[in-house]
Amino acid sequence: MARVLLFGPLRDLAGWREREIDSPFLSVLRARLAEEDAVLGAALGGPGVQVALDQVVVRGDAPLNARTEVAFLPPMSGG
Amino acid sequence: MARVLLFGPLRDLAGWREREIDSPFLSVLRARLAEEDAVLGAALGGPGVQVALDQVVVRGDAPLNARTEVAFLPPMSGG
Amino acid sequence: MIRLTFEPFDPGALLTEFCRDRTEVGAVATFTGLARAEAGATTTLELEAYPGFTEAEIDKMIGRARVRFGLLDVLVLHRVGRIVPGEPIVFVATAAGHRRAAFEACDFLMDYLKSRAPFWKKEHGPDGERWIEPTAQDHADRERWT
Amino acid sequence: MIRLTFEPFDPGALLTEFCRDRTEVGAVATFTGLARAEAGATTTLELEAYPGFTEAEIDKMIGRARVRFGLLDVLVLHRVGRIVPGEPIVFVATAAGHRRAAFEACDFLMDYLKSRAPFWKKEHGPDGERWIEPTAQDHADRERWT
């Protein structure tokens, strides 16, 4: 069960902050989330949204294990 | 009696900080100081040395009265 | 060093500490970002971080600033959670031998924090709430360093 | 505002005060100049001002910075007299709506203070004493604003 985290506007859009989802690959996880919620699915692939696996930003697909923390990071703005 | 003030390295050079000197014009005051101490006289006319009369920087000659404060200001460096 | 805090903080207390026992640091530059009321349009800011990840990303950028500007020390404190107008959001202090390096490093770190650091910022006001993204100016500011 | 002081001061206490009750100031930049030991080469700095004239000249420059950068507030505190390594010599704080103005104004005022403000600075060390004049870099830094 990968642990999925949403930040910022993605969380408001989805209506949840954190969920456990079983998925062998990031691509499969994205597909499942899009199937459930097409608007969220599109937003997760939107411009400037990054994905971190166990706090490391990745591009493209990647395998997930039962303990992987998957974070969707929309465009950032501090200070 | 104009009140003459020397700052920074000019004071070390002259060996005094403040003197009362009677003089009708700045040019005359300069000549008197140079007569007494040629090295100081040259330094007072040196590059970057400004003169303030009653705390206002002046260029060239100017009349002095008995209460004028004449300050010789060598190149400045704060901070 | 980078720290996140949910509690209000006093930038002055941080500066006092940062300047203590520095006999070879000629220059300390700081920046404090304060929450603005925008004449009543903003009642609260809500800042979210990704704990662990956010500190690690900022720490990488601090490392780059240290090397690029030859810094002797750096401190970044960033507020998270709910912030009301007048409260500090971010404090950056940089220490260097001379002032140009201290100023530029502080400026560089702020441009990074405003446009790239992992924070998400929501503004609450009488007209509702909205997420804030970096402005075109923020991106242009950051581009100065590339 | 500009003040001269013969006593050591705490830049942090000034920053705390400067940030108080600011609900429309988004950005506060500061610079603190500290006396360096230069690995033992400098034991004391001696800073001289022309009381009245020095404040008036700095005040003119503060006025220019206010207009040029649209500042909401400015504070300059400058030490005079004998200063030992590690002690603050100068503190500049600038407040603006946004960070670029605050940074640039602080930088501008420091460049002025280092090369044009009415102070004379003598360095005392084991090898004797010497008057310090602005460096070529100080003049070049100031030229950036003309």
Short mmCIF file of C-alpha atoms in Angstrom, two decimals:
data_model
loop_
_atom_site.label_atom_id
_atom_site.label_comp_id
_atom_site.label_asym_id
_atom_site.label_seq_id
_atom_site.Cartn_x
_atom_site.Cartn_y
_atom_site.Cartn_z
CA MET A 1 0.00 0.00 0.00
CA ALA A 2 1.76 3.14 -1.18
CA ARG A 3 1.00 6.22 0.89
CA VAL A 4 -0.27 9.03 -1.37
CA LEU A 5 0.06 12.66 -0.25
CA LEU A 6 -1.52 15.67 -1.91
CA PHE A 7 -0.35 19.22 -1.27
CA GLY A 8 -1.74 22.70 -1.75
CA PRO A 9 -4.52 23.17 -4.32
CA LEU A 10 -4.45 19.45 -5.26
CA ARG A 11 -5.68 18.60 -1.78
CA ASP A 12 -8.55 21.06 -2.01
CA LEU A 13 -9.43 19.70 -5.44
CA ALA A 14 -9.45 16.05 -4.30
CA GLY A 15 -11.04 16.63 -0.92
CA TRP A 16 -8.42 14.45 0.78
CA ARG A 17 -4.85 14.89 1.98
CA GLU A 18 -3.55 11.36 2.40
CA ARG A 19 -4.61 7.88 1.30
CA GLU A 20 -3.22 4.37 1.19
CA ILE A 21 -3.48 2.93 -2.33
CA ASP A 22 -2.13 -0.40 -3.55
CA SER A 23 -0.33 -0.05 -6.86
CA PRO A 24 2.81 -1.61 -8.40
CA PHE A 25 3.74 1.42 -10.53
CA LEU A 26 3.32 5.17 -10.42
CA SER A 27 1.62 5.03 -13.85
CA VAL A 28 -0.93 2.54 -12.51
CA LEU A 29 -1.52 4.72 -9.45
CA ARG A 30 -2.13 7.75 -11.69
CA ALA A 31 -4.61 5.72 -13.78
CA ARG A 32 -6.53 4.55 -10.72
CA LEU A 33 -6.78 8.07 -9.31
CA ALA A 34 -7.95 9.40 -12.70
CA GLU A 35 -10.55 6.67 -13.02
CA GLU A 36 -12.03 7.62 -9.64
CA ASP A 37 -11.80 11.38 -10.20
CA ALA A 38 -11.13 12.60 -13.73
CA VAL A 39 -10.61 16.22 -12.65
CA LEU A 40 -7.98 15.21 -10.08
CA GLY A 41 -6.38 12.86 -12.64
CA ALA A 42 -5.94 15.73 -15.08
CA ALA A 43 -4.65 18.06 -12.35
CA LEU A 44 -2.01 15.54 -11.23
CA GLY A 45 -0.61 15.59 -14.76
CA GLY A 46 -0.96 19.36 -15.07
CA PRO A 47 1.84 21.87 -15.73
CA GLY A 48 4.35 22.26 -12.96
CA VAL A 49 3.08 19.35 -10.86
CA GLN A 50 6.03 17.27 -9.63
CA VAL A 51 6.03 13.84 -8.01
CA ALA A 52 8.32 12.78 -5.19
CA LEU A 53 8.82 9.13 -4.22
CA ASP A 54 10.10 8.86 -0.68
CA GLN A 55 10.91 12.57 -0.85
CA VAL A 56 12.94 12.32 -4.06
CA VAL A 57 11.53 14.03 -7.16
CA VAL A 58 11.15 11.61 -10.10
CA ARG A 59 10.19 12.01 -13.75
CA GLY A 60 8.28 9.41 -15.76
CA ASP A 61 7.19 6.08 -14.38
CA ALA A 62 8.66 4.19 -11.40
CA PRO A 63 7.86 1.05 -9.40
CA LEU A 64 6.20 1.45 -6.03
CA ASN A 65 6.45 -0.81 -3.03
CA ALA A 66 4.18 -1.22 -0.07
CA ARG A 67 5.94 1.53 1.87
CA THR A 68 6.56 4.09 -0.85
CA GLU A 69 5.48 7.63 0.00
CA VAL A 70 4.09 9.24 -3.18
CA ALA A 71 3.76 13.01 -2.98
CA PHE A 72 2.11 15.16 -5.66
CA LEU A 73 3.61 18.65 -5.50
CA PRO A 74 1.85 21.48 -7.33
CA PRO A 75 3.75 24.69 -8.21
CA MET A 76 5.44 26.01 -5.11
CA SER A 77 5.50 29.43 -3.54
CA GLY A 78 7.16 30.26 -0.25
CA GLY A 79 8.23 33.44 1.54
CA MET B 1 37.25 84.42 15.27
CA ALA B 2 36.19 81.59 12.94
CA ARG B 3 36.23 78.19 14.59
CA VAL B 4 38.37 75.81 12.50
CA LEU B 5 37.79 72.04 12.76
CA LEU B 6 40.02 69.32 11.32
CA PHE B 7 38.83 65.75 10.84
CA GLY B 8 40.43 62.35 10.33
CA PRO B 9 43.99 62.27 8.99
CA LEU B 10 44.13 66.09 8.76
CA ARG B 11 43.90 66.27 12.53
CA ASP B 12 46.74 63.80 13.00
CA LEU B 13 48.82 65.74 10.47
CA ALA B 14 48.23 69.11 12.14
CA GLY B 15 48.42 67.90 15.71
CA TRP B 16 45.28 69.84 16.64
CA ARG B 17 41.54 69.30 16.28
CA GLU B 18 40.06 72.75 16.76
CA ARG B 19 41.31 76.32 16.78
CA GLU B 20 39.93 79.85 16.76
CA ILE B 21 41.46 81.86 13.94
CA ASP B 22 40.53 85.37 12.90
CA SER B 23 40.16 85.67 9.15
CA PRO B 24 37.80 87.60 6.82
CA PHE B 25 37.86 85.03 3.99
CA LEU B 26 38.37 81.31 3.59
CA SER B 27 41.25 82.00 1.17
CA VAL B 28 42.98 84.13 3.80
CA LEU B 29 42.46 81.45 6.42
CA ARG B 30 44.01 78.85 4.10
CA ALA B 31 47.02 81.12 3.50
CA ARG B 32 47.54 81.66 7.23
CA LEU B 33 47.39 77.96 7.98
CA ALA B 34 49.83 77.21 5.11
CA GLU B 35 52.23 79.89 6.32
CA GLU B 36 52.33 78.29 9.78
CA ASP B 37 52.48 74.71 8.52
CA ALA B 38 53.24 74.15 4.83
CA VAL B 39 52.49 70.41 4.98
CA LEU B 40 49.07 71.04 6.49
CA GLY B 41 48.46 73.84 3.98
CA ALA B 42 49.11 71.46 1.09
CA ALA B 43 46.96 68.73 2.64
CA LEU B 44 44.00 71.12 3.11
CA GLY B 45 44.06 71.71 -0.65
CA GLY B 46 44.62 68.03 -1.44
CA PRO B 47 42.42 65.80 -3.58
CA GLY B 48 39.05 64.97 -2.09
CA VAL B 49 39.31 67.43 0.82
CA GLN B 50 36.04 69.35 1.17
CA VAL B 51 35.29 72.44 3.22
CA ALA B 52 32.05 73.07 5.08
CA LEU B 53 31.08 76.50 6.42
CA ASP B 54 28.53 76.17 9.18
CA GLN B 55 27.98 72.58 8.05
CA VAL B 56 27.34 73.46 4.41
CA VAL B 57 29.90 72.30 1.84
CA VAL B 58 31.27 75.17 -0.24
CA ARG B 59 33.57 75.40 -3.26
CA GLY B 60 36.01 78.24 -3.88
CA ASP B 61 36.35 81.25 -1.61
CA ALA B 62 33.79 82.62 0.83
CA PRO B 63 33.62 85.34 3.49
CA LEU B 64 33.89 84.28 7.13
CA ASN B 65 32.41 85.98 10.14
CA ALA B 66 33.34 85.79 13.78
CA ARG B 67 31.07 82.82 14.39
CA THR B 68 31.65 80.78 11.21
CA GLU B 69 32.49 77.12 11.79
CA VAL B 70 35.04 76.06 9.16
CA ALA B 71 35.42 72.30 8.80
CA PHE B 72 38.06 70.62 6.61
CA LEU B 73 36.77 67.17 5.59
CA PRO B 74 39.22 64.66 4.11
CA PRO B 75 37.91 61.71 2.01
CA MET B 76 35.21 59.91 3.95
CA SER B 77 34.68 56.26 4.77
CA GLY B 78 31.92 54.93 6.97
CA GLY B 79 30.38 51.53 7.58
CA MET C 1 20.64 25.98 8.75
CA ILE C 2 16.95 25.79 7.92
CA ARG C 3 14.11 25.45 10.40
CA LEU C 4 10.35 25.44 9.98
CA THR C 5 8.12 26.69 12.76
CA PHE C 6 4.39 26.71 13.44
CA GLU C 7 4.85 29.42 16.08
CA PRO C 8 5.28 33.17 15.56
CA PHE C 9 8.93 34.21 15.82
CA ASP C 10 10.93 37.38 16.40
CA PRO C 11 13.40 38.12 13.58
CA GLY C 12 15.32 40.44 15.90
CA ALA C 13 16.04 37.66 18.39
CA LEU C 14 17.39 35.56 15.50
CA LEU C 15 19.62 38.42 14.32
CA THR C 16 20.98 39.01 17.82
CA GLU C 17 21.94 35.34 18.02
CA PHE C 18 23.30 35.27 14.46
CA CYS C 19 25.69 38.18 15.14
CA ARG C 20 27.03 36.79 18.41
CA ASP C 21 30.80 36.13 18.67
CA ARG C 22 31.63 36.94 15.05
CA THR C 23 35.11 38.37 14.87
CA GLU C 24 35.80 37.66 11.18
CA VAL C 25 32.35 38.31 9.71
CA GLY C 26 32.30 41.83 8.33
CA ALA C 27 28.81 41.65 6.86
CA VAL C 28 25.43 40.27 7.87
CA ALA C 29 22.45 40.78 5.55
CA THR C 30 18.94 39.75 6.49
CA PHE C 31 15.55 39.65 4.92
CA THR C 32 12.27 39.40 6.81
CA GLY C 33 9.05 38.74 4.92
CA LEU C 34 5.94 39.92 6.78
CA ALA C 35 2.33 39.03 6.09
CA ARG C 36 0.50 42.02 4.61
CA ALA C 37 -3.09 42.93 5.38
CA GLU C 38 -3.59 44.32 1.82
CA ALA C 39 -5.93 46.91 3.32
CA GLY C 40 -8.18 44.23 4.80
CA ALA C 41 -8.23 41.96 1.72
CA THR C 42 -6.14 39.35 3.53
CA THR C 43 -7.10 38.21 7.00
CA THR C 44 -4.92 35.08 7.22
CA LEU C 45 -2.23 33.31 5.25
CA GLU C 46 -1.95 29.56 5.42
CA LEU C 47 1.45 28.11 4.63
CA GLU C 48 1.92 24.41 4.04
CA ALA C 49 5.21 22.52 3.79
CA TYR C 50 6.15 18.90 3.15
CA PRO C 51 8.06 18.18 6.36
CA GLY C 52 11.45 16.64 5.73
CA PHE C 53 11.35 17.26 1.98
CA THR C 54 10.95 21.02 2.36
CA GLU C 55 13.92 21.34 4.73
CA ALA C 56 16.06 19.06 2.54
CA GLU C 57 15.33 21.10 -0.61
CA ILE C 58 16.07 24.40 1.10
CA ASP C 59 19.21 22.92 2.59
CA LYS C 60 20.49 22.06 -0.90
CA MET C 61 19.94 25.65 -1.97
CA ILE C 62 21.72 26.92 1.17
CA GLY C 63 24.66 24.69 0.22
CA ARG C 64 24.77 26.25 -3.26
CA ALA C 65 24.60 29.76 -1.83
CA ARG C 66 27.45 28.99 0.58
CA VAL C 67 29.72 27.92 -2.26
CA ARG C 68 28.61 30.49 -4.83
CA PHE C 69 28.95 33.50 -2.51
CA GLY C 70 31.63 32.19 -0.14
CA LEU C 71 29.37 32.54 2.87
CA LEU C 72 30.56 32.02 6.41
CA ASP C 73 27.09 31.20 7.72
CA VAL C 74 23.40 31.10 6.73
CA LEU C 75 20.17 30.86 8.66
CA VAL C 76 16.68 30.37 7.21
CA LEU C 77 13.58 30.24 9.36
CA HIS C 78 10.23 29.73 7.65
CA ARG C 79 6.83 29.89 9.24
CA VAL C 80 4.16 27.30 8.41
CA GLY C 81 0.50 27.12 9.44
CA ARG C 82 -1.81 30.11 9.90
CA ILE C 83 -0.23 33.54 9.85
CA VAL C 84 -1.94 36.88 10.47
CA PRO C 85 -0.94 40.27 8.97
CA GLY C 86 2.15 41.77 10.58
CA GLU C 87 3.64 38.40 11.52
CA PRO C 88 6.97 37.31 10.01
CA ILE C 89 6.70 34.54 7.40
CA VAL C 90 10.34 34.07 6.54
CA PHE C 91 13.72 35.19 7.85
CA VAL C 92 17.00 34.76 5.97
CA ALA C 93 20.38 35.80 7.40
CA THR C 94 23.69 35.55 5.56
CA ALA C 95 27.18 36.17 6.94
CA ALA C 96 30.21 36.95 4.77
CA GLY C 97 33.54 38.72 4.93
CA HIS C 98 32.23 41.59 2.80
CA ARG C 99 28.87 43.12 2.11
CA ARG C 100 28.34 42.33 -1.58
CA ALA C 101 28.43 38.58 -0.96
CA ALA C 102 26.10 38.84 2.03
CA PHE C 103 23.55 40.94 0.11
CA GLU C 104 23.61 38.83 -3.03
CA ALA C 105 23.31 35.54 -1.17
CA CYS C 106 20.34 36.83 0.83
CA ASP C 107 18.66 38.09 -2.35
CA PHE C 108 19.40 34.78 -4.16
CA LEU C 109 17.95 32.70 -1.33
CA MET C 110 14.80 34.82 -1.18
CA ASP C 111 14.27 34.54 -4.94
CA TYR C 112 14.55 30.78 -4.58
CA LEU C 113 12.22 30.66 -1.57
CA LYS C 114 9.58 32.75 -3.36
CA SER C 115 9.49 30.71 -6.55
CA ARG C 116 10.86 27.21 -6.01
CA ALA C 117 10.88 26.15 -2.37
CA PRO C 118 8.30 23.49 -1.43
CA PHE C 119 5.62 25.63 0.19
CA TRP C 120 2.00 26.18 -0.74
CA LYS C 121 0.35 29.38 0.29
CA LYS C 122 -3.34 30.14 0.64
CA GLU C 123 -4.76 33.58 1.28
CA HIS C 124 -7.95 33.92 3.32
CA GLY C 125 -9.98 37.12 3.17
CA PRO C 126 -13.50 38.52 3.27
CA ASP C 127 -13.93 37.44 -0.39
CA GLY C 128 -13.01 33.83 0.36
CA GLU C 129 -9.75 31.97 -0.12
CA ARG C 130 -7.27 31.52 -2.94
CA TRP C 131 -4.00 29.71 -3.55
CA ILE C 132 -1.08 31.98 -4.38
CA GLU C 133 1.41 31.03 -7.08
CA PRO C 134 4.71 32.76 -7.82
CA THR C 135 4.23 35.90 -9.91
CA ALA C 136 5.89 36.56 -13.26
CA GLN C 137 8.12 38.96 -11.32
CA ASP C 138 9.12 36.16 -8.92
CA HIS C 139 10.15 33.98 -11.85
CA ALA C 140 12.00 36.85 -13.51
CA ASP C 141 13.82 37.57 -10.24
CA ARG C 142 14.97 33.98 -9.99
CA GLU C 143 16.15 33.96 -13.62
CA ARG C 144 18.69 36.64 -12.73
CA TRP C 145 20.83 33.98 -11.05
CA THR C 146 21.00 31.44 -13.89
CA MET D 1 15.88 58.04 10.70
CA ILE D 2 19.61 58.27 11.40
CA ARG D 3 21.25 58.06 14.80
CA LEU D 4 24.89 58.02 15.86
CA THR D 5 25.92 56.22 19.02
CA PHE D 6 29.12 55.95 21.05
CA GLU D 7 27.79 52.84 22.79
CA PRO D 8 27.73 49.25 21.51
CA PHE D 9 24.30 48.31 20.17
CA ASP D 10 22.33 45.16 19.38
CA PRO D 11 21.14 45.01 15.74
CA GLY D 12 18.57 42.38 16.71
CA ALA D 13 16.86 44.70 19.20
CA LEU D 14 16.64 47.32 16.42
CA LEU D 15 15.14 44.80 14.00
CA THR D 16 12.56 43.66 16.55
CA GLU D 17 11.47 47.26 17.01
CA PHE D 18 11.58 48.00 13.28
CA CYS D 19 9.21 45.09 12.46
CA ARG D 20 6.67 45.94 15.15
CA ASP D 21 3.07 46.67 14.07
CA ARG D 22 3.73 46.55 10.34
CA THR D 23 0.62 45.30 8.59
CA GLU D 24 1.38 46.67 5.11
CA VAL D 25 5.15 46.17 4.98
CA GLY D 26 5.85 42.94 3.14
CA ALA D 27 9.60 43.24 3.16
CA VAL D 28 12.29 44.31 5.61
CA ALA D 29 15.93 44.12 4.54
CA THR D 30 18.79 44.84 6.93
CA PHE D 31 22.53 45.10 6.82
CA THR D 32 24.82 44.90 9.83
CA GLY D 33 28.49 45.76 9.45
CA LEU D 34 30.69 44.17 12.13
CA ALA D 35 34.28 45.05 13.03
CA ARG D 36 36.65 42.29 11.87
CA ALA D 37 39.69 41.13 13.79
CA GLU D 38 41.55 40.37 10.52
CA ALA D 39 43.24 37.48 12.32
CA GLY D 40 44.66 39.80 14.98
CA ALA D 41 45.80 42.55 12.58
CA THR D 42 43.08 44.88 13.87
CA THR D 43 42.61 45.38 17.59
CA THR D 44 40.39 48.48 17.49
CA LEU D 45 38.60 50.66 14.99
CA GLU D 46 38.15 54.33 15.68
CA LEU D 47 35.25 56.02 13.93
CA GLU D 48 34.89 59.77 13.86
CA ALA D 49 31.89 61.78 12.71
CA TYR D 50 31.13 65.49 12.39
CA PRO D 51 28.12 65.68 14.71
CA GLY D 52 25.16 67.42 13.12
CA PHE D 53 26.72 67.49 9.64
CA THR D 54 27.08 63.70 9.48
CA GLU D 55 23.46 63.08 10.43
CA ALA D 56 22.23 65.77 8.03
CA GLU D 57 24.18 64.31 5.10
CA ILE D 58 22.97 60.76 5.80
CA ASP D 59 19.46 62.06 6.20
CA LYS D 60 19.59 63.58 2.71
CA MET D 61 20.62 60.20 1.31
CA ILE D 62 17.82 58.48 3.25
CA GLY D 63 15.39 60.93 1.67
CA ARG D 64 16.68 60.03 -1.81
CA ALA D 65 16.41 56.31 -1.06
CA ARG D 66 12.83 56.75 0.17
CA VAL D 67 11.79 58.37 -3.08
CA ARG D 68 13.87 56.24 -5.45
CA PHE D 69 12.78 52.90 -3.98
CA GLY D 70 9.35 53.86 -2.63
CA LEU D 71 10.32 52.93 0.92
CA LEU D 72 7.83 52.88 3.76
CA ASP D 73 10.51 53.32 6.43
CA VAL D 74 14.28 53.47 6.95
CA LEU D 75 16.53 53.26 9.98
CA VAL D 76 20.27 53.86 10.06
CA LEU D 77 22.31 53.50 13.22
CA HIS D 78 26.05 54.19 13.05
CA ARG D 79 28.58 53.65 15.75
CA VAL D 80 31.27 56.23 16.48
CA GLY D 81 34.24 56.11 18.85
CA ARG D 82 36.32 53.03 19.63
CA ILE D 83 35.01 49.69 18.36
CA VAL D 84 36.47 46.24 19.00
CA PRO D 85 36.24 43.21 16.67
CA GLY D 86 32.82 41.56 16.68
CA GLU D 87 30.96 44.75 17.55
CA PRO D 88 28.43 46.21 15.10
CA ILE D 89 29.57 49.38 13.33
CA VAL D 90 26.52 50.11 11.23
CA PHE D 91 22.94 48.90 10.94
CA VAL D 92 20.61 49.77 8.06
CA ALA D 93 16.99 48.61 7.88
CA THR D 94 14.62 49.31 4.99
CA ALA D 95 10.90 48.57 4.80
CA ALA D 96 8.95 48.28 1.56
CA GLY D 97 5.89 46.61 0.12
CA HIS D 98 8.01 44.12 -1.81
CA ARG D 99 11.44 42.63 -1.42
CA ARG D 100 13.31 44.03 -4.45
CA ALA D 101 12.84 47.62 -3.26
CA ALA D 102 13.86 46.76 0.31
CA PHE D 103 17.02 44.94 -0.82
CA GLU D 104 18.10 47.55 -3.34
CA ALA D 105 17.55 50.45 -0.97
CA CYS D 106 19.58 48.74 1.76
CA ASP D 107 22.38 47.99 -0.71
CA PHE D 108 22.27 51.59 -2.05
CA LEU D 109 22.47 53.11 1.43
CA MET D 110 25.39 50.87 2.40
CA ASP D 111 27.30 51.79 -0.77
CA TYR D 112 26.77 55.44 0.11
CA LEU D 113 27.77 54.95 3.76
CA LYS D 114 30.97 53.12 2.78
CA SER D 115 32.21 55.67 0.27
CA ARG D 116 30.61 59.08 0.85
CA ALA D 117 29.16 59.48 4.31
CA PRO D 118 31.06 61.86 6.62
CA PHE D 119 33.01 59.39 8.74
CA TRP D 120 36.72 58.88 9.20
CA LYS D 121 37.97 55.50 10.20
CA LYS D 122 41.28 54.56 11.79
CA GLU D 123 42.46 51.01 12.31
CA HIS D 124 44.64 50.22 15.33
CA GLY D 125 46.70 47.02 15.39
CA PRO D 126 49.96 45.52 16.60
CA ASP D 127 51.71 47.21 13.63
CA GLY D 128 50.44 50.67 14.56
CA GLU D 129 47.55 52.70 13.24
CA ARG D 130 46.32 53.73 9.82
CA TRP D 131 43.46 55.72 8.32
CA ILE D 132 41.17 53.72 6.06
CA GLU D 133 39.87 55.20 2.82
CA PRO D 134 37.15 53.74 0.60
CA THR D 135 38.50 51.00 -1.67
CA ALA D 136 38.27 50.99 -5.45
CA GLN D 137 35.55 48.37 -4.96
CA ASP D 138 33.63 50.74 -2.68
CA HIS D 139 33.72 53.43 -5.37
CA ALA D 140 32.74 50.94 -8.08
CA ASP D 141 29.84 49.72 -5.93
CA ARG D 142 28.55 53.25 -5.52
CA GLU D 143 28.86 53.94 -9.25
CA ARG D 144 26.26 51.24 -9.91
CA TRP D 145 23.54 53.64 -8.73
CA THR D 146 24.40 56.63 -10.91
#
